[in-house]
XYZ file of C-alpha atoms in Angstrom:
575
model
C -15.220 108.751 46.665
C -12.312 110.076 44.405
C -11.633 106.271 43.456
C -15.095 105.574 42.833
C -15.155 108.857 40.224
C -11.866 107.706 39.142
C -13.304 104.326 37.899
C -16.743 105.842 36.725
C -14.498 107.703 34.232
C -12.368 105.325 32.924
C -15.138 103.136 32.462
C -17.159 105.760 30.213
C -14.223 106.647 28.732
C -13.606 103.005 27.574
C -17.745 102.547 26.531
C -17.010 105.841 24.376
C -13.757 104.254 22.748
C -14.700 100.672 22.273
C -14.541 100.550 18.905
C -10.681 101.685 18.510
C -10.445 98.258 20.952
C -10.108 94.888 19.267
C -12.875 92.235 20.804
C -11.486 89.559 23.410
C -10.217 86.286 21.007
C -12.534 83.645 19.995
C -9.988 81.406 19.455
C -11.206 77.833 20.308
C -8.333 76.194 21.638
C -8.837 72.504 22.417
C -6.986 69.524 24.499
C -7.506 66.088 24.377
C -5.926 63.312 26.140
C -6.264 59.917 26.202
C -4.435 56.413 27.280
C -4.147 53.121 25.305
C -3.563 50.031 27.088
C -2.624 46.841 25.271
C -1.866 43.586 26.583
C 0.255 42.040 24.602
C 0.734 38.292 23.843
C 3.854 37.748 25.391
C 2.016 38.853 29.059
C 3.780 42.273 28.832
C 1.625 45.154 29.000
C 2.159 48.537 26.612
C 0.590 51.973 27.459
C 0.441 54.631 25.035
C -0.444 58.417 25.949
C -1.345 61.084 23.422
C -2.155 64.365 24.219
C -3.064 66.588 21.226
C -3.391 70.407 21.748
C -4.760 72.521 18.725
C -4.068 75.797 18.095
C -6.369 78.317 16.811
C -4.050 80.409 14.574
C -2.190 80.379 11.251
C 1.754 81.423 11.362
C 1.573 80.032 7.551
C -0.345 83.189 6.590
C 2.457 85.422 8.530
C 0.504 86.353 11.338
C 2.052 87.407 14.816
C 0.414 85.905 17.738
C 1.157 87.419 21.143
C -1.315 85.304 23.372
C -0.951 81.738 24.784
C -3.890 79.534 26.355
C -3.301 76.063 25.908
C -0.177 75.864 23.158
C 2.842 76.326 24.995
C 4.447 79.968 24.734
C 8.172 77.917 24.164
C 7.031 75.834 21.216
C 4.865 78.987 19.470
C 7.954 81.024 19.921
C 10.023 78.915 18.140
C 7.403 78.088 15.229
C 7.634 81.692 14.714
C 11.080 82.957 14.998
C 12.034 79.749 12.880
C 9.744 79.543 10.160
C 9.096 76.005 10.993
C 6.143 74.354 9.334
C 6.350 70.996 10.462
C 8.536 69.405 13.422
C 8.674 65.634 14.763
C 10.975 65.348 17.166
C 11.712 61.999 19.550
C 13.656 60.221 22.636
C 13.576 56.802 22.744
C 15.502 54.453 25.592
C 15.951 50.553 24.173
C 14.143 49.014 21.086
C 10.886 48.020 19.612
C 10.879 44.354 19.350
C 8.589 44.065 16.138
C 8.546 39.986 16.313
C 7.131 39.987 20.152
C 5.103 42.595 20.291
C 3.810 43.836 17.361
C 3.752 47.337 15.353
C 3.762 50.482 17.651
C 0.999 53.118 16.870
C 4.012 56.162 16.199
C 7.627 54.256 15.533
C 10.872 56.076 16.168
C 14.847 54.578 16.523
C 16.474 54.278 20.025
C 18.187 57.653 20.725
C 17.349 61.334 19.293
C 15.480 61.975 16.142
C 14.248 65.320 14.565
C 13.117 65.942 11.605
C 11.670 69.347 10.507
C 10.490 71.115 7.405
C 11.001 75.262 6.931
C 8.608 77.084 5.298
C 9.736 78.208 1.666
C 10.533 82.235 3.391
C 13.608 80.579 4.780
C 16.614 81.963 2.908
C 19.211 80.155 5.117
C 18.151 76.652 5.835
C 20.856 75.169 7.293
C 21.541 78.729 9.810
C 18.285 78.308 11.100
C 18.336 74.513 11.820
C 21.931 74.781 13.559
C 20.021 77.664 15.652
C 16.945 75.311 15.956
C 18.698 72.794 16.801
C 20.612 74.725 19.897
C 17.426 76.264 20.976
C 15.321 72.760 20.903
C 18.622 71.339 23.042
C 17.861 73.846 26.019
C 14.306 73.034 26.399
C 14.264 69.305 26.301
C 17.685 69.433 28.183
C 19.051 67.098 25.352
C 22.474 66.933 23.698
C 20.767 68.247 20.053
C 22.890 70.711 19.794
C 25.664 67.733 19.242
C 23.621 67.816 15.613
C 25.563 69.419 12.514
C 26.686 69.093 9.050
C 27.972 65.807 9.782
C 24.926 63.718 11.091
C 22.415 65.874 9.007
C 20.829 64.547 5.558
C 17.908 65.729 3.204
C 16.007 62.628 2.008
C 14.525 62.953 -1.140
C 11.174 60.789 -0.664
C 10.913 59.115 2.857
C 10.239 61.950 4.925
C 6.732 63.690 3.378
C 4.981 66.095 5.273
C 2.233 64.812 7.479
C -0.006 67.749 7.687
C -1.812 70.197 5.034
C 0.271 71.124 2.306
C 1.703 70.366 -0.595
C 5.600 71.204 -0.334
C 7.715 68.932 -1.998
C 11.009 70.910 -2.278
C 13.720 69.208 -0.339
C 15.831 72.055 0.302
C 13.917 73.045 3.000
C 13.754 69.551 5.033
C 16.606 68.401 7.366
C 16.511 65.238 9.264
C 19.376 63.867 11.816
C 19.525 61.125 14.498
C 21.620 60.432 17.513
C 21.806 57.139 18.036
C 23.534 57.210 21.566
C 21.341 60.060 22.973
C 20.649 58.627 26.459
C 16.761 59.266 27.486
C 16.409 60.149 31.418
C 14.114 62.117 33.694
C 15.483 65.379 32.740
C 14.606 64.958 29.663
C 11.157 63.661 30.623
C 10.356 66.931 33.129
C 10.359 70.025 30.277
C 8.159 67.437 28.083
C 5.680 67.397 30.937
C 5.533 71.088 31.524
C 4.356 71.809 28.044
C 1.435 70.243 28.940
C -1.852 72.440 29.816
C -2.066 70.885 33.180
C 1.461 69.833 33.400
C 1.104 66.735 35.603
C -0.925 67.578 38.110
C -4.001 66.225 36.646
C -5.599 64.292 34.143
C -3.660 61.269 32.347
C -0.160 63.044 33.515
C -0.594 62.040 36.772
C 0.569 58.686 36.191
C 4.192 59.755 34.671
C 6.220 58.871 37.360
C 9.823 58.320 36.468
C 10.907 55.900 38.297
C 8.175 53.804 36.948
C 8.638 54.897 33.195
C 12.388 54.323 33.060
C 11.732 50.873 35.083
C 10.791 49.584 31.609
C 12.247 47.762 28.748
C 11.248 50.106 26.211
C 10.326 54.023 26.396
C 9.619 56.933 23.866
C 8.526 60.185 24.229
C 7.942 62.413 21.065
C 6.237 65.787 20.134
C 4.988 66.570 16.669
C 4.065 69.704 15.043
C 2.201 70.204 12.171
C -0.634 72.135 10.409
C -4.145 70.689 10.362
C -7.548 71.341 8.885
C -10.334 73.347 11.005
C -12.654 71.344 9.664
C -13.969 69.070 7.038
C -13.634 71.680 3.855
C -10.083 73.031 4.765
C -10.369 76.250 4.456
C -8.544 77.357 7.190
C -5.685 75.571 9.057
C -4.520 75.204 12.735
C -1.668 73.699 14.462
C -1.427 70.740 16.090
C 0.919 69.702 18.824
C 0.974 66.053 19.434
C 2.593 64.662 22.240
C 3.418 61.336 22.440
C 4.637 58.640 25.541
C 5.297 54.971 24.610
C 6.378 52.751 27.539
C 6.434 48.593 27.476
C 6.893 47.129 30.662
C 8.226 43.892 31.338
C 6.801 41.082 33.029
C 10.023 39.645 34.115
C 12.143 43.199 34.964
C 8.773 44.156 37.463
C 9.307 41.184 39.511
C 5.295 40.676 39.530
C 6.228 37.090 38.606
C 2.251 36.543 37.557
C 0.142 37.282 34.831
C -1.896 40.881 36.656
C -1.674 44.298 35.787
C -3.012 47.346 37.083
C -3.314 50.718 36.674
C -1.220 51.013 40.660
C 1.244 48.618 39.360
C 2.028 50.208 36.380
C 2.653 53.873 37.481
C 1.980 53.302 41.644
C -0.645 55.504 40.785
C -4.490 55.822 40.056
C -6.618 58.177 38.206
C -9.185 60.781 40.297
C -9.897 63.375 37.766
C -9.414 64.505 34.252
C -7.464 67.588 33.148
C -9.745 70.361 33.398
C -8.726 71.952 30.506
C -9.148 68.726 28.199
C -12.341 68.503 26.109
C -11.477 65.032 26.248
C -10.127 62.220 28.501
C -10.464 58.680 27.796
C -8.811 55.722 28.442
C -8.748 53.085 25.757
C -8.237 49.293 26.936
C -7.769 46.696 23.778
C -9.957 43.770 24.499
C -10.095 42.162 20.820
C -8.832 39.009 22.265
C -11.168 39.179 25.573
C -12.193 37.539 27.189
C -10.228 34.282 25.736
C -7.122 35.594 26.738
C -7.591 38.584 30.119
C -10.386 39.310 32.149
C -10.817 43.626 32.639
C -12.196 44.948 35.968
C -14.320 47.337 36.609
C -16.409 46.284 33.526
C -17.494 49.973 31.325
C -20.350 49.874 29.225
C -18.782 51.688 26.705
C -16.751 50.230 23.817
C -15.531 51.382 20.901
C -14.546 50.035 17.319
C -11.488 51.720 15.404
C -9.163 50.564 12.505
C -5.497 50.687 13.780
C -2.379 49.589 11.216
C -5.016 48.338 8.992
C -6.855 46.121 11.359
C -9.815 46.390 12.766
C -9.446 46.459 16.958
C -12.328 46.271 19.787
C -11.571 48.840 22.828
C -13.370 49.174 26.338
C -13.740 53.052 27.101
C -13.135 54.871 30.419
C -14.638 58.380 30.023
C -12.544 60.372 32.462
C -15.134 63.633 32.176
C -18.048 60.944 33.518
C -17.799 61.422 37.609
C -19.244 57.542 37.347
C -16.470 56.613 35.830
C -14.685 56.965 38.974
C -17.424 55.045 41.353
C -17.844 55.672 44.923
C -13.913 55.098 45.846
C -13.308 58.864 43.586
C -10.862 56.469 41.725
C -9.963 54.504 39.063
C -7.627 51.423 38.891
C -8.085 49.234 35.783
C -7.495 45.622 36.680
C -6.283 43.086 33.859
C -5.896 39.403 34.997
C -4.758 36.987 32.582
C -6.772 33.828 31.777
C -4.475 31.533 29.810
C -1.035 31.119 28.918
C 0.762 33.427 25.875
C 0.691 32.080 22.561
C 1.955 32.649 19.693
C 1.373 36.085 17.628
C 0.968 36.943 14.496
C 4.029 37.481 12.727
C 3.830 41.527 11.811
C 3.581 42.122 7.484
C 6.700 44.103 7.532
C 9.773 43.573 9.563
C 13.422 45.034 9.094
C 16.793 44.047 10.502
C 20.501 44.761 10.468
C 23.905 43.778 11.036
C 27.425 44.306 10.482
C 29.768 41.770 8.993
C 33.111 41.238 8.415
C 35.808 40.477 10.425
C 39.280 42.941 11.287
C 39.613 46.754 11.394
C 39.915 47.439 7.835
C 37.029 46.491 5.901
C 33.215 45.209 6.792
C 29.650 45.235 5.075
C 26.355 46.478 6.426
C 23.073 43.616 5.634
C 20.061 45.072 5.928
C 16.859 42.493 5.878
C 13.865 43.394 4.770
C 10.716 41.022 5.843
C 7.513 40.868 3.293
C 5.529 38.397 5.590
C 2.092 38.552 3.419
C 1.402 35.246 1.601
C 0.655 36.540 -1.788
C 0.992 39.993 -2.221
C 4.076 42.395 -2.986
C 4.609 45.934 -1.969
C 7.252 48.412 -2.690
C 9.409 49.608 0.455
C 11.547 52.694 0.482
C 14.805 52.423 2.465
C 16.835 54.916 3.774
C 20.387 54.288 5.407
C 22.284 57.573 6.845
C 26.163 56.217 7.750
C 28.513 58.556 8.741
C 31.595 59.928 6.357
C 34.234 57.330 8.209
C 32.669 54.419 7.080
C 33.717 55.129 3.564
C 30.913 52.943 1.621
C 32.012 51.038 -1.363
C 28.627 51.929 -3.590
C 29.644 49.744 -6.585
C 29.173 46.755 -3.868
C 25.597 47.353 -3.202
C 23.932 43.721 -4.439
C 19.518 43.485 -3.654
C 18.765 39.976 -3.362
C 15.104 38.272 -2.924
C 14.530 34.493 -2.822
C 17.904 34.330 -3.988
C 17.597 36.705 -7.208
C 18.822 40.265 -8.033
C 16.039 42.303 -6.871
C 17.310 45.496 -9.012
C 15.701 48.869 -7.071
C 13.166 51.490 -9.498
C 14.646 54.219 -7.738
C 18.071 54.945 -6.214
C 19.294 58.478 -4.812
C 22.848 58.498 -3.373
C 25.056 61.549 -1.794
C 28.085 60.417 -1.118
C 30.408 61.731 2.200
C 32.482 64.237 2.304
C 35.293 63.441 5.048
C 34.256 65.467 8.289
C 31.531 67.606 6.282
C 28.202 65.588 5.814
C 27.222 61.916 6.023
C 26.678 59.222 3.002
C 22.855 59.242 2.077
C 21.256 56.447 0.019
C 17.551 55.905 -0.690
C 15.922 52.912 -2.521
C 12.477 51.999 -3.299
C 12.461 48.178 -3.657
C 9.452 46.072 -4.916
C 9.205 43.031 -1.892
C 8.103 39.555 -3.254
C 5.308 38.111 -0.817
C 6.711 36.222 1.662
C 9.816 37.127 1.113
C 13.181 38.196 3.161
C 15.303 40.845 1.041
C 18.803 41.570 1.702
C 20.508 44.732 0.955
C 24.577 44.576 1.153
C 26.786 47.131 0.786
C 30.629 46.979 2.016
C 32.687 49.816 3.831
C 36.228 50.486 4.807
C 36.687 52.285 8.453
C 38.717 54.996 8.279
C 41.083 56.204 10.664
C 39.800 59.277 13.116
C 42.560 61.996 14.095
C 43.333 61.510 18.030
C 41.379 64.658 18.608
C 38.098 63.054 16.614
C 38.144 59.976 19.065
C 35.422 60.048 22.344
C 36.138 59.407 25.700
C 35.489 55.595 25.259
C 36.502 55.064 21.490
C 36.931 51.304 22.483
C 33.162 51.232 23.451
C 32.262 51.147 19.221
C 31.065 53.958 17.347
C 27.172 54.312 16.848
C 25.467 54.386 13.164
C 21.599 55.073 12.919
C 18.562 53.082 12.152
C 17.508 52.438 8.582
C 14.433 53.691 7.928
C 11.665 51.857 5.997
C 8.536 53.405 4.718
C 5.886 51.774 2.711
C 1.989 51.357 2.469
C 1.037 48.056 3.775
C -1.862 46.209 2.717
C -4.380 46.324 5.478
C -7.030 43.741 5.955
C -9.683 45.904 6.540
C -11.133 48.627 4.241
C -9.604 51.988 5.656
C -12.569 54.887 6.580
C -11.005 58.107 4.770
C -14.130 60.119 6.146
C -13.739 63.017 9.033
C -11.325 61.567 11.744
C -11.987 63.924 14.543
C -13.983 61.256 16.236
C -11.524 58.216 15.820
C -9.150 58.015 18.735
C -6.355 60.148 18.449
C -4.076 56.837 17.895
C -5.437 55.148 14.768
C -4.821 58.577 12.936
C -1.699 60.225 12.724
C -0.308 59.024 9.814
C -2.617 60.080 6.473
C -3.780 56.964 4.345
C -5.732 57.736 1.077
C -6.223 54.437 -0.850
C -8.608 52.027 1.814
C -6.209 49.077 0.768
C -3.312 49.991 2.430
C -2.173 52.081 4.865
C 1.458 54.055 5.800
C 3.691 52.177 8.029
C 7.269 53.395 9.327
C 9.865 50.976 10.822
C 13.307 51.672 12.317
C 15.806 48.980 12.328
C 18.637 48.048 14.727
C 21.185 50.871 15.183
C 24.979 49.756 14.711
C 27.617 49.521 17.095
C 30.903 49.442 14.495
C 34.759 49.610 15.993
C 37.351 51.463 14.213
C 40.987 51.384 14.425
C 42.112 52.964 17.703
C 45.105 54.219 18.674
C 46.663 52.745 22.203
C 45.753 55.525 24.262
C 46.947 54.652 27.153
C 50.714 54.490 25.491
C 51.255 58.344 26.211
C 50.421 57.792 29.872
C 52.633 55.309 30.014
C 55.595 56.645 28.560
C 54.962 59.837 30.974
C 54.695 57.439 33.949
C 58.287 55.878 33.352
C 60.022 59.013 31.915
C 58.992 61.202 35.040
C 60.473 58.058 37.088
C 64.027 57.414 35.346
C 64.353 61.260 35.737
C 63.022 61.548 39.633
C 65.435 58.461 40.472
C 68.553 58.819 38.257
C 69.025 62.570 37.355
C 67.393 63.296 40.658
C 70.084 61.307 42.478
C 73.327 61.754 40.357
C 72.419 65.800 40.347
C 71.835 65.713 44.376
C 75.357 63.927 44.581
C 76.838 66.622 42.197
C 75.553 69.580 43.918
C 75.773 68.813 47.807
C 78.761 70.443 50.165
C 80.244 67.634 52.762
C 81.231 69.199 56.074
C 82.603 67.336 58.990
C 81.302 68.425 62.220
C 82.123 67.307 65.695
C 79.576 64.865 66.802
C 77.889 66.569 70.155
C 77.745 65.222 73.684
C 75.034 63.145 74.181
C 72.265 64.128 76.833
C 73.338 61.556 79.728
C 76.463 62.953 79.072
C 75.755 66.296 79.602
C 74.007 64.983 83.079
C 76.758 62.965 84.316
C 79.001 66.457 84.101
C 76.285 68.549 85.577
C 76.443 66.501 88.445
C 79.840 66.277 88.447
C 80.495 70.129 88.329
C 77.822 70.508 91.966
C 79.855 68.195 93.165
C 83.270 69.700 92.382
C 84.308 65.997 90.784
C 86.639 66.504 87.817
C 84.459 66.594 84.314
C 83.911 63.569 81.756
C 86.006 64.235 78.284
C-alpha cells in the first residue's frame, strides 16, 4: 500500500510539473538499406551495399545532442568534439579494373583514404586532425594514426564538399592516403557494429568475411555529411553513408561456370529486413537481360534510374514485402548466364600510371589520362600527392595530347619540405576527344637515414593514387529534381548541369625502390667479430691464465680389486 501511495504521488507530482519537463523528441530518424547486384561482362559478379542513416539534428547550429537512436553514439561523439562538418573515409583491398568492369558507383584507391573538412570554429586545424586521426584509428582498428604532416595535403579544387554548404576555404580541409594500409576482418567488425542492426538482420547478414575477403576487389567506406530535410532546405540533417564494394571472381571461386547466387556469394540467404530500416531493397541490373543472364525468382517490380550518366533497368526485391520471401521464408537470387562475355564498352574516362627510369638515382612518374568520347572534350583536374623523398624536378613537367603540348589553365604546386609535408601538384587539363594524355614529371630518390627505413625497405616504398575529377558527359539528360526516391546509389555525388555528371577515378598506386643500405652488413660483421674473439682471444687468454699441476695418476678400479682380494687373502699387495 505504501508503494502504491508512493507512486500515486510522484505521478501527481509529475502531472503538476509537466511543463518545467521538455516533451519526448520527435526526431525522425531514418535507415535505409539496400543491395546492388551487377553482372558484369566479363562473367564476374559485383555487389554493392549502402546503408544510409539520417540524423535528425544540426551540430552546424552548435547544438549539444545527448541522445542516440539510430546514428551511432561513436561517430556523433566525434562530429562534436571535432568540429567536423564533412568526413569520407575508406579501406580498400586490390584495385578497380576500369577497362573490365566498368565505373564503380563510389571510387576510392587501394589502401586508407580520409578526407575531412572542419567547420570554420576550428582554431587549430591541424591539432584536431592529428587527434582525429588517432581517435578514427581506434575505432576502425586501422593504422590512421600512421597519418601526419608528412602524408597530409590541402588540395585547392579536387576535394569540394559534397553536402549543403558553401565553404570554400582550404585551410580547413585535410586529405591523406595510405597506400599500404592492409584491409582485414578487424577492420571490417567495428564498421558493422555502427550499423542499427549490426549484422544480425537485414542486408548485413550476408557480410561474412571469409566470403568478402575471398574476392579480387573489396572497399568499405563511411561518409559524413550534412543534407537537406527536405526539398526547400531550410533545415539540415546528417547523413551517414556506409558503403561495401566487393567483386568476386569467377576464376578465384572455383565455380568454374557461368551461375551466381545469393548462397554462393555470401553462403548465405536473406529471411528478413532490418527492423529498424524504412527501407530494404535489393536492386538486380538487368539492362542487358535477358540477352545475356536469366534472374530467378522473377519480381514484378522494376525500376528505372540514371547511374554515371546512363540510363540502367533494375529488378526490385522489396525486403519489407513478406511475399518477397515466398513460402521457403527466404530469398536466394539466382543469375544463370545465357551466352558467352563479350566485349564492353570502353569506360569515357580512364587513368593510368607508371614509373620509369632505370637505376637508383633518378626516374619519372607518367601519368595517362584516357578521353575515350569520339567528339567531345572535357577538362580533368589531376591531383598527384608524392612524398618529400622523391624530390620532383617541377621544371620537367611536359602535358602531351596526340603528340602536342597540351599546356594546363590551372596549376597549383607546394613543393616538399624534407621530412615535414609531401609535394602537392594540381592541374586542370582540357582532354581532346579520343584522346590519351600524358603527364611526365622526373624525380631523384633521395637517400632515407637508417632509422627512416621499414622493416622490408627492399620490398619498394609505396606512393598514392592520382586522383582525377571531372564532369563527364552523360548520354542521358540528368533528373536534378528531389532524389529521395532514386536509389541511394545513383546519387551521392551532386550533378547540376543534365549534360554531365561528376566522376572520380583513382589510378594505380606506385611501388618505387630507393637506395638501401646493406643491412644485413652489421649482422655480419657482429657474427665474425664475436667468432675471431670466442676462438682466438678466448683460446690464447685460457692458455695465459691456466695453472699446470702434475698429479699422480690413481689406481684404477680392477686394481683396487685385485689388492682387496689380495689383502683377505694375506697375498702380498700389487704396486
Amino acid at each position: 500500500t505504501a508503494i502504491c501511495q508512493s507512486i500515486t504521488q510522484l505521478m501527481m507530482w509529475y502531472a503538476n510539473n509537466a511543463k518545467y519537463f521538455p516533451p519526448p523528441s520527435t526526431a525522425k530518424d531514418q535507415f535505409q538499406e539496400e543491395l546492388v547486384i551487377k553482372p558484369l561482362h566479363s562473367g564476374d559478379i559485383y555487389a554493392s551495399f549502402q546503408f544510409r542513416t539520417q540524423w535528425d539534428t544540426d551540430f552546424l547550429l552548435g547544438s549539444k545532442v545527448s541522445h542516440y537512436r539510430l546514428f551511432p553514439k561513436s561517430l556523433g561523439q566525434v562530429i562534436s568534439k571535432f568540429s567536423v562538418r564533412e568526413l569520407h573515409i575508406s579501406f580498400t583491398q586490390g584495385y578497380w579494373r576500369t577497362m573490365q568492369w566498368g565505373q564503380p558507383f563510389l571510387p576510392s584507391p587501394p589502401g586508407a583514404e580520409l578526407w575531412v573538412w572542419f567547420q570554420d570554429t576550428v582554431t587549430d586545424v591541424d591539432l584536431a586532425w592529428k587527434e582525429l586521426t588517432n581517435v578514427l584509428s581506434g575505432i576502425f582498428c586501422a593504422s590512421l594514426n600512421f597519418i601526419d604532416s608528412t602524408n597530409t595535403v590541402q588540395p585547392s579544387a579536387s576535394f569540394k564538399p559534397l553536402g549543403v554548404g558553401n565553404v570554400t576555404d582550404q585551410r580547413f580541409l585535410r586529405y591523406a592516403v595510405l597506400p599500404r594500409e592492409i584491409v582485414c576482418t578487424e577492420n571490417l567488425t567495428p564498421w558493422k557494429k555502427l550499423l542499427p542492426c549490426g549484422s544480425k538482420a537485414g542486408l548485413a547478414v550476408l557480410m561474412k568475411s571469409e566470403k568478402l575477403f575471398h574476392s579480387s576487389f573489396h572497399s568499405q567506406a563511411l561518409h559524413i555529411r550534412p543534407v537537406c530535410k527536405d526539398w526547400q532546405c531550410k533545415s539540415t540533417s546528417w547523413e551517414l553513408r556506409q558503403t561495401l564494394n566487393v567483386v568476386f571472381d569467377l576464376h578465384t571461386s572455383g565455380q568454374g561456370k557461368r551461375e551466381w547466387s545469393l548462397f554462393k556469394m555470401f553462403s548465405r540467404t536473406l529471411t528478413e529486413a532490418c527492423p529498424l530500416a524504412s527501407s530494404s531493397k535489393v536492386y538486380v541490373d538487368i539492362t542487358d537481360n535477358p540477352q545475356l543472364f536469366e534472374l530467378s525468382p522473377a519480381t514484378p517490380l522494376v525500376s528505372q534510374a540514371v547511374v554515371l550518366g546512363d540510363g540502367r533497368t533494375y529488378s526490385v526485391y522489396d525486403l519489407t514485402d513478406h511475399a518477397t520471401f515466398g513460402q521457403t521464408h527466404s530469398l536466394n537470387v539466382l543469375l544463370r548466364w545465357r551466352a558467352a562475355e563479350r566485349e564492353m564498352l570502353r569506360p569515357l574516362l580512364h587513368g593510368e600510371r607508371y614509373v620509369a627510369g632505370y637505376g637508383l638515382q633518378t626516374g619519372e612518374i607518367h601519368t595517362l589520362v584516357y578521353n575515350n568520347h569520339p567528339y567531345r572534350a572535357f577538362p580533368v583536374l589531376l591531383l598527384d600527392t608524392v612524398p618529400w623523398y622523391l624530390r620532383l624536378y617541377i621544371h620537367t613537367l611536359t602535358v602531351t595530347s596526340k603528340g602536342r603540348d597540351n599546356k594546363p589553365s590551372y596549376i597549383h604546386y607546394q613543393p616538399s619540405k624534407d621530412r615535414l609535408q609531401p609535394h602537392l601538384l594540381e592541374m586542370l587539363i582540357q582532354l581532346p576527344p579520343n584522346s590519351v594524355t600524358e603527364v611526365t614529371v622526373q624525380f631523384e630518390r633521395a637517400l632515407l637515414k637508417w632509422t627512416e627505413y621499414t622493416p622490408d625497405p627492399n620490398h619498394g616504398f609505396y606512393v598514392g593514387s592520382s586522383v582525377i575529377s571531372a564532369l563527364v558527359p552523360s548520354v542521358v539528360a540528368m533528373d536534378t529534381n528531389n532524389t529521395q526516391e532514386r536509389p541511394l546509389f545513383s546519387s551521392f555525388f551532386p550533378c547540376k548541369e543534365e549534360s554531365t555528371y561528376f566522376m572520380r577515378i583513382y589510378t594505380e598506386p606506385l611501388l618505387v625502390n630507393l637506395p638501401t643500405p646493406d643491412f644485413s652488413m652489421p649482422y655480419n660483421v657482429i657474427c665474425l667479430t664475436c667468432t675471431v674473439v670466442a676462438v682466438g682471444y678466448g683460446s690464447l687468454y685460457n692458455l695465459l691464465t691456466r695453472t699446470f699441476q702434475v698429479e699422480e695418476p690413481s689406481q684404477g678400479l680392477a686394481k683396487r680389486l685385485a689388492n682387496i682380494i689380495r689383502r683377505l687373502r694375506g697375498v702380498p699387495l700389487l704396486t
